[in-house]
Amino acid sequence: MNFIISGKNIDVTPGLKDTIESKLGKLERYFTPETEIIVTLSVEKERQKIEVTIPVKGNIIRSEQVSNDMYVSIDLVEEVIERQLRKYKNKLVAKNQGIGTSNFKQEFVDAEDNTDESEIKIVRTKRFGIKPMYPEDACIQMELLGHTFFVFFNAETEDVNVVYKRKDGSYGLIEPEFA
């Protein structure tokens, strides 16, 4: 696996690099040797954050973990990614139909699935009238409803968009981009 490790407000020391490659190296049993693992470390006050992104054909496997110790964050992110891989194995493999060209090792693909994880089930469908509005109006509507996101028809772009409240209290806008 190819590690691409970078740091924001933190120097990536040889010790950190070794720990990341050692911990995340455990994931090599799932991926082919040419798989890239993009790791970004950042520090803000007491928050030690690691973001790991693994692009695989048609999907992105991603986890972000924060703690007050970078080594704890590294441990957590490895556990979460491994759990994600086991839980969503069947879906990931099905989406990658041409298995020979995917980033997953054949042993992982062929392994019998003994997980007890339940399938994702949509238990409720909501329908609502949608009228054109500006993103700022959508944010106000979201706040009035007490939600953390709001789907709306953007009057400026004439596309369906989503506004959401970020952890820092600011707002984000998701616009569609068709590939």
PDB file of C-alpha atoms in Angstrom:
ATOM      1  CA  MET A   1       0.000   0.000   0.000  1.00  0.00           C
ATOM      2  CA  ASN A   2       1.199   3.490  -0.790  1.00  0.00           C
ATOM      3  CA  PHE A   3       0.873   5.962   2.068  1.00  0.00           C
ATOM      4  CA  ILE A   4       0.536   9.670   1.344  1.00  0.00           C
ATOM      5  CA  ILE A   5       0.941  11.343   4.734  1.00  0.00           C
ATOM      6  CA  SER A   6       0.675  15.088   5.305  1.00  0.00           C
ATOM      7  CA  GLY A   7       0.266  17.354   8.309  1.00  0.00           C
ATOM      8  CA  LYS A   8      -1.543  20.609   9.054  1.00  0.00           C
ATOM      9  CA  ASN A   9      -0.132  22.493  12.049  1.00  0.00           C
ATOM     10  CA  ILE A  10       1.909  19.391  12.903  1.00  0.00           C
ATOM     11  CA  ASP A  11       5.247  17.965  11.813  1.00  0.00           C
ATOM     12  CA  VAL A  12       4.947  14.373  10.649  1.00  0.00           C
ATOM     13  CA  THR A  13       7.753  12.859  12.700  1.00  0.00           C
ATOM     14  CA  PRO A  14       9.348   9.525  11.781  1.00  0.00           C
ATOM     15  CA  GLY A  15       7.650   8.063  14.889  1.00  0.00           C
ATOM     16  CA  LEU A  16       4.210   9.188  13.741  1.00  0.00           C
ATOM     17  CA  LYS A  17       4.888   7.980  10.203  1.00  0.00           C
ATOM     18  CA  ASP A  18       6.018   4.564  11.475  1.00  0.00           C
ATOM     19  CA  THR A  19       2.971   4.250  13.737  1.00  0.00           C
ATOM     20  CA  ILE A  20       0.593   5.158  10.900  1.00  0.00           C
ATOM     21  CA  GLU A  21       2.220   2.715   8.487  1.00  0.00           C
ATOM     22  CA  SER A  22       2.248   0.004  11.157  1.00  0.00           C
ATOM     23  CA  LYS A  23      -1.382   0.449  12.285  1.00  0.00           C
ATOM     24  CA  LEU A  24      -2.909   1.112   8.868  1.00  0.00           C
ATOM     25  CA  GLY A  25      -0.581  -1.480   7.361  1.00  0.00           C
ATOM     26  CA  LYS A  26      -2.856  -4.050   9.009  1.00  0.00           C
ATOM     27  CA  LEU A  27      -5.379  -3.130   6.305  1.00  0.00           C
ATOM     28  CA  GLU A  28      -3.091  -4.570   3.624  1.00  0.00           C
ATOM     29  CA  ARG A  29      -4.892  -7.897   3.942  1.00  0.00           C
ATOM     30  CA  TYR A  30      -7.892  -6.200   2.304  1.00  0.00           C
ATOM     31  CA  PHE A  31      -6.193  -4.210  -0.467  1.00  0.00           C
ATOM     32  CA  THR A  32      -3.869  -4.750  -3.380  1.00  0.00           C
ATOM     33  CA  PRO A  33      -0.285  -3.419  -3.001  1.00  0.00           C
ATOM     34  CA  GLU A  34      -0.864  -0.432  -5.331  1.00  0.00           C
ATOM     35  CA  THR A  35      -3.753   0.956  -3.237  1.00  0.00           C
ATOM     36  CA  GLU A  36      -3.174   4.521  -2.040  1.00  0.00           C
ATOM     37  CA  ILE A  37      -3.998   5.533   1.521  1.00  0.00           C
ATOM     38  CA  ILE A  38      -4.193   9.297   1.984  1.00  0.00           C
ATOM     39  CA  VAL A  39      -3.581  10.360   5.590  1.00  0.00           C
ATOM     40  CA  THR A  40      -3.883  13.917   6.879  1.00  0.00           C
ATOM     41  CA  LEU A  41      -2.920  14.781  10.445  1.00  0.00           C
ATOM     42  CA  SER A  42      -3.951  18.079  12.006  1.00  0.00           C
ATOM     43  CA  VAL A  43      -3.824  19.769  15.383  1.00  0.00           C
ATOM     44  CA  GLU A  44      -6.118  22.507  16.679  1.00  0.00           C
ATOM     45  CA  LYS A  45      -5.588  23.378  20.349  1.00  0.00           C
ATOM     46  CA  GLU A  46      -6.071  20.058  22.170  1.00  0.00           C
ATOM     47  CA  ARG A  47      -7.724  18.315  19.197  1.00  0.00           C
ATOM     48  CA  GLN A  48      -5.478  15.766  17.491  1.00  0.00           C
ATOM     49  CA  LYS A  49      -7.224  14.728  14.277  1.00  0.00           C
ATOM     50  CA  ILE A  50      -6.438  12.097  11.670  1.00  0.00           C
ATOM     51  CA  GLU A  51      -8.309  11.800   8.381  1.00  0.00           C
ATOM     52  CA  VAL A  52      -7.831   8.674   6.267  1.00  0.00           C
ATOM     53  CA  THR A  53      -9.160   8.373   2.727  1.00  0.00           C
ATOM     54  CA  ILE A  54      -8.831   5.242   0.601  1.00  0.00           C
ATOM     55  CA  PRO A  55     -10.104   5.667  -2.955  1.00  0.00           C
ATOM     56  CA  VAL A  56     -11.261   2.364  -4.421  1.00  0.00           C
ATOM     57  CA  LYS A  57     -12.907   1.959  -7.793  1.00  0.00           C
ATOM     58  CA  GLY A  58     -16.202   3.837  -7.632  1.00  0.00           C
ATOM     59  CA  ASN A  59     -16.107   4.402  -3.851  1.00  0.00           C
ATOM     60  CA  ILE A  60     -14.230   6.196  -1.125  1.00  0.00           C
ATOM     61  CA  ILE A  61     -13.537   4.602   2.221  1.00  0.00           C
ATOM     62  CA  ARG A  62     -13.028   7.374   4.750  1.00  0.00           C
ATOM     63  CA  SER A  63     -12.728   7.910   8.466  1.00  0.00           C
ATOM     64  CA  GLU A  64     -11.903  10.901  10.616  1.00  0.00           C
ATOM     65  CA  GLN A  65     -11.069  10.547  14.297  1.00  0.00           C
ATOM     66  CA  VAL A  66     -10.283  13.153  16.946  1.00  0.00           C
ATOM     67  CA  SER A  67      -8.858  12.780  20.445  1.00  0.00           C
ATOM     68  CA  ASN A  68      -6.410  14.597  22.684  1.00  0.00           C
ATOM     69  CA  ASP A  69      -3.611  12.187  21.659  1.00  0.00           C
ATOM     70  CA  MET A  70      -2.620  11.561  18.024  1.00  0.00           C
ATOM     71  CA  TYR A  71      -1.641   7.949  18.746  1.00  0.00           C
ATOM     72  CA  VAL A  72      -5.121   7.261  20.171  1.00  0.00           C
ATOM     73  CA  SER A  73      -6.658   8.873  17.065  1.00  0.00           C
ATOM     74  CA  ILE A  74      -4.547   6.580  14.856  1.00  0.00           C
ATOM     75  CA  ASP A  75      -5.746   3.498  16.763  1.00  0.00           C
ATOM     76  CA  LEU A  76      -9.372   4.616  16.488  1.00  0.00           C
ATOM     77  CA  VAL A  77      -9.241   5.343  12.761  1.00  0.00           C
ATOM     78  CA  GLU A  78      -7.780   1.904  11.996  1.00  0.00           C
ATOM     79  CA  GLU A  79     -10.544   0.165  13.971  1.00  0.00           C
ATOM     80  CA  VAL A  80     -13.284   2.198  12.271  1.00  0.00           C
ATOM     81  CA  ILE A  81     -12.009   1.531   8.738  1.00  0.00           C
ATOM     82  CA  GLU A  82     -11.662  -2.182   9.417  1.00  0.00           C
ATOM     83  CA  ARG A  83     -15.216  -2.293  10.803  1.00  0.00           C
ATOM     84  CA  GLN A  84     -16.495  -0.385   7.741  1.00  0.00           C
ATOM     85  CA  LEU A  85     -14.787  -2.835   5.399  1.00  0.00           C
ATOM     86  CA  ARG A  86     -16.262  -5.879   7.135  1.00  0.00           C
ATOM     87  CA  LYS A  87     -19.720  -4.337   7.375  1.00  0.00           C
ATOM     88  CA  TYR A  88     -19.975  -3.130   3.798  1.00  0.00           C
ATOM     89  CA  LYS A  89     -17.900  -5.828   2.097  1.00  0.00           C
ATOM     90  CA  ASN A  90     -20.780  -7.293   0.084  1.00  0.00           C
ATOM     91  CA  LYS A  91     -21.967  -3.894  -1.112  1.00  0.00           C
ATOM     92  CA  LEU A  92     -18.459  -2.749  -2.027  1.00  0.00           C
ATOM     93  CA  VAL A  93     -17.743  -5.954  -3.936  1.00  0.00           C
ATOM     94  CA  ALA A  94     -21.103  -5.839  -5.750  1.00  0.00           C
ATOM     95  CA  LYS A  95     -20.502  -2.240  -6.870  1.00  0.00           C
ATOM     96  CA  ASN A  96     -17.049  -3.148  -8.196  1.00  0.00           C
ATOM     97  CA  GLN A  97     -18.483  -5.840 -10.509  1.00  0.00           C
ATOM     98  CA  GLY A  98     -15.202  -6.157 -12.391  1.00  0.00           C
ATOM     99  CA  ILE A  99     -13.394  -7.561  -9.357  1.00  0.00           C
ATOM    100  CA  GLY A 100     -10.118  -8.019 -11.232  1.00  0.00           C
ATOM    101  CA  THR A 101      -9.811  -4.265 -11.636  1.00  0.00           C
ATOM    102  CA  SER A 102     -10.747  -3.287  -8.073  1.00  0.00           C
ATOM    103  CA  ASN A 103      -8.359  -2.433  -5.225  1.00  0.00           C
ATOM    104  CA  PHE A 104      -9.544  -5.344  -3.063  1.00  0.00           C
ATOM    105  CA  LYS A 105      -7.496  -8.499  -2.648  1.00  0.00           C
ATOM    106  CA  GLN A 106      -9.146 -11.631  -4.017  1.00  0.00           C
ATOM    107  CA  GLU A 107      -8.900 -13.319  -0.577  1.00  0.00           C
ATOM    108  CA  PHE A 108     -10.998 -10.516   0.946  1.00  0.00           C
ATOM    109  CA  VAL A 109     -13.551 -10.767  -1.851  1.00  0.00           C
ATOM    110  CA  ASP A 110     -13.774 -14.564  -1.599  1.00  0.00           C
ATOM    111  CA  ALA A 111     -13.785 -14.769   2.224  1.00  0.00           C
ATOM    112  CA  GLU A 112     -17.002 -16.055   3.731  1.00  0.00           C
ATOM    113  CA  ASP A 113     -18.977 -13.294   5.370  1.00  0.00           C
ATOM    114  CA  ASN A 114     -19.602 -14.197   9.019  1.00  0.00           C
ATOM    115  CA  THR A 115     -20.676 -10.757  10.117  1.00  0.00           C
ATOM    116  CA  ASP A 116     -23.929 -10.399  11.930  1.00  0.00           C
ATOM    117  CA  GLU A 117     -24.429  -6.864  10.644  1.00  0.00           C
ATOM    118  CA  SER A 118     -27.938  -6.147   9.479  1.00  0.00           C
ATOM    119  CA  GLU A 119     -28.705  -4.766   6.056  1.00  0.00           C
ATOM    120  CA  ILE A 120     -29.342  -1.070   5.719  1.00  0.00           C
ATOM    121  CA  LYS A 121     -33.092  -0.593   5.828  1.00  0.00           C
ATOM    122  CA  ILE A 122     -34.924   2.568   4.958  1.00  0.00           C
ATOM    123  CA  VAL A 123     -37.764   2.656   7.470  1.00  0.00           C
ATOM    124  CA  ARG A 124     -39.371   5.937   6.515  1.00  0.00           C
ATOM    125  CA  THR A 125     -39.851   8.023   3.401  1.00  0.00           C
ATOM    126  CA  LYS A 126     -40.713  11.689   3.623  1.00  0.00           C
ATOM    127  CA  ARG A 127     -42.255  13.737   0.861  1.00  0.00           C
ATOM    128  CA  PHE A 128     -42.592  17.472   0.953  1.00  0.00           C
ATOM    129  CA  GLY A 129     -43.394  20.289  -1.394  1.00  0.00           C
ATOM    130  CA  ILE A 130     -40.320  22.020  -2.675  1.00  0.00           C
ATOM    131  CA  LYS A 131     -40.252  25.607  -3.845  1.00  0.00           C
ATOM    132  CA  PRO A 132     -37.346  27.619  -5.189  1.00  0.00           C
ATOM    133  CA  MET A 133     -35.377  29.516  -2.543  1.00  0.00           C
ATOM    134  CA  TYR A 134     -31.955  31.001  -1.995  1.00  0.00           C
ATOM    135  CA  PRO A 135     -29.349  29.183   0.149  1.00  0.00           C
ATOM    136  CA  GLU A 136     -29.585  31.840   2.876  1.00  0.00           C
ATOM    137  CA  ASP A 137     -33.372  31.322   3.077  1.00  0.00           C
ATOM    138  CA  ALA A 138     -32.823  27.563   3.246  1.00  0.00           C
ATOM    139  CA  CYS A 139     -30.483  28.074   6.239  1.00  0.00           C
ATOM    140  CA  ILE A 140     -33.143  30.120   8.003  1.00  0.00           C
ATOM    141  CA  GLN A 141     -35.768  27.441   7.268  1.00  0.00           C
ATOM    142  CA  MET A 142     -33.406  24.740   8.561  1.00  0.00           C
ATOM    143  CA  GLU A 143     -32.885  26.669  11.799  1.00  0.00           C
ATOM    144  CA  LEU A 144     -36.646  27.193  12.212  1.00  0.00           C
ATOM    145  CA  LEU A 145     -37.204  23.453  11.860  1.00  0.00           C
ATOM    146  CA  GLY A 146     -34.382  22.651  14.296  1.00  0.00           C
ATOM    147  CA  HIS A 147     -32.653  20.382  11.764  1.00  0.00           C
ATOM    148  CA  THR A 148     -28.960  20.051  10.953  1.00  0.00           C
ATOM    149  CA  PHE A 149     -29.567  19.903   7.177  1.00  0.00           C
ATOM    150  CA  PHE A 150     -32.196  21.040   4.694  1.00  0.00           C
ATOM    151  CA  VAL A 151     -32.903  19.953   1.104  1.00  0.00           C
ATOM    152  CA  PHE A 152     -34.145  22.681  -1.223  1.00  0.00           C
ATOM    153  CA  PHE A 153     -34.467  23.772  -4.860  1.00  0.00           C
ATOM    154  CA  ASN A 154     -31.879  26.502  -5.410  1.00  0.00           C
ATOM    155  CA  ALA A 155     -33.477  29.526  -7.117  1.00  0.00           C
ATOM    156  CA  GLU A 156     -30.069  30.659  -8.431  1.00  0.00           C
ATOM    157  CA  THR A 157     -28.825  27.406  -9.989  1.00  0.00           C
ATOM    158  CA  GLU A 158     -32.160  25.592 -10.514  1.00  0.00           C
ATOM    159  CA  ASP A 159     -30.706  22.437  -8.922  1.00  0.00           C
ATOM    160  CA  VAL A 160     -31.610  20.528  -5.798  1.00  0.00           C
ATOM    161  CA  ASN A 161     -29.096  21.474  -3.079  1.00  0.00           C
ATOM    162  CA  VAL A 162     -28.523  20.727   0.595  1.00  0.00           C
ATOM    163  CA  VAL A 163     -27.502  23.199   3.280  1.00  0.00           C
ATOM    164  CA  TYR A 164     -26.103  21.840   6.534  1.00  0.00           C
ATOM    165  CA  LYS A 165     -24.840  23.108   9.854  1.00  0.00           C
ATOM    166  CA  ARG A 166     -21.149  22.479  10.448  1.00  0.00           C
ATOM    167  CA  LYS A 167     -19.573  21.551  13.794  1.00  0.00           C
ATOM    168  CA  ASP A 168     -18.132  25.054  14.137  1.00  0.00           C
ATOM    169  CA  GLY A 169     -21.611  26.635  13.799  1.00  0.00           C
ATOM    170  CA  SER A 170     -21.122  27.844  10.231  1.00  0.00           C
ATOM    171  CA  TYR A 171     -23.117  26.548   7.245  1.00  0.00           C
ATOM    172  CA  GLY A 172     -22.212  24.396   4.267  1.00  0.00           C
ATOM    173  CA  LEU A 173     -23.844  24.019   0.851  1.00  0.00           C
ATOM    174  CA  ILE A 174     -23.841  20.802  -1.182  1.00  0.00           C
ATOM    175  CA  GLU A 175     -24.369  21.249  -4.909  1.00  0.00           C
ATOM    176  CA  PRO A 176     -24.742  18.325  -7.325  1.00  0.00           C
ATOM    177  CA  GLU A 177     -21.965  17.566  -9.758  1.00  0.00           C
ATOM    178  CA  PHE A 178     -22.780  14.914 -12.288  1.00  0.00           C
ATOM    179  CA  ALA A 179     -19.807  12.761 -13.287  1.00  0.00           C
TER     180      ALA A 179
END
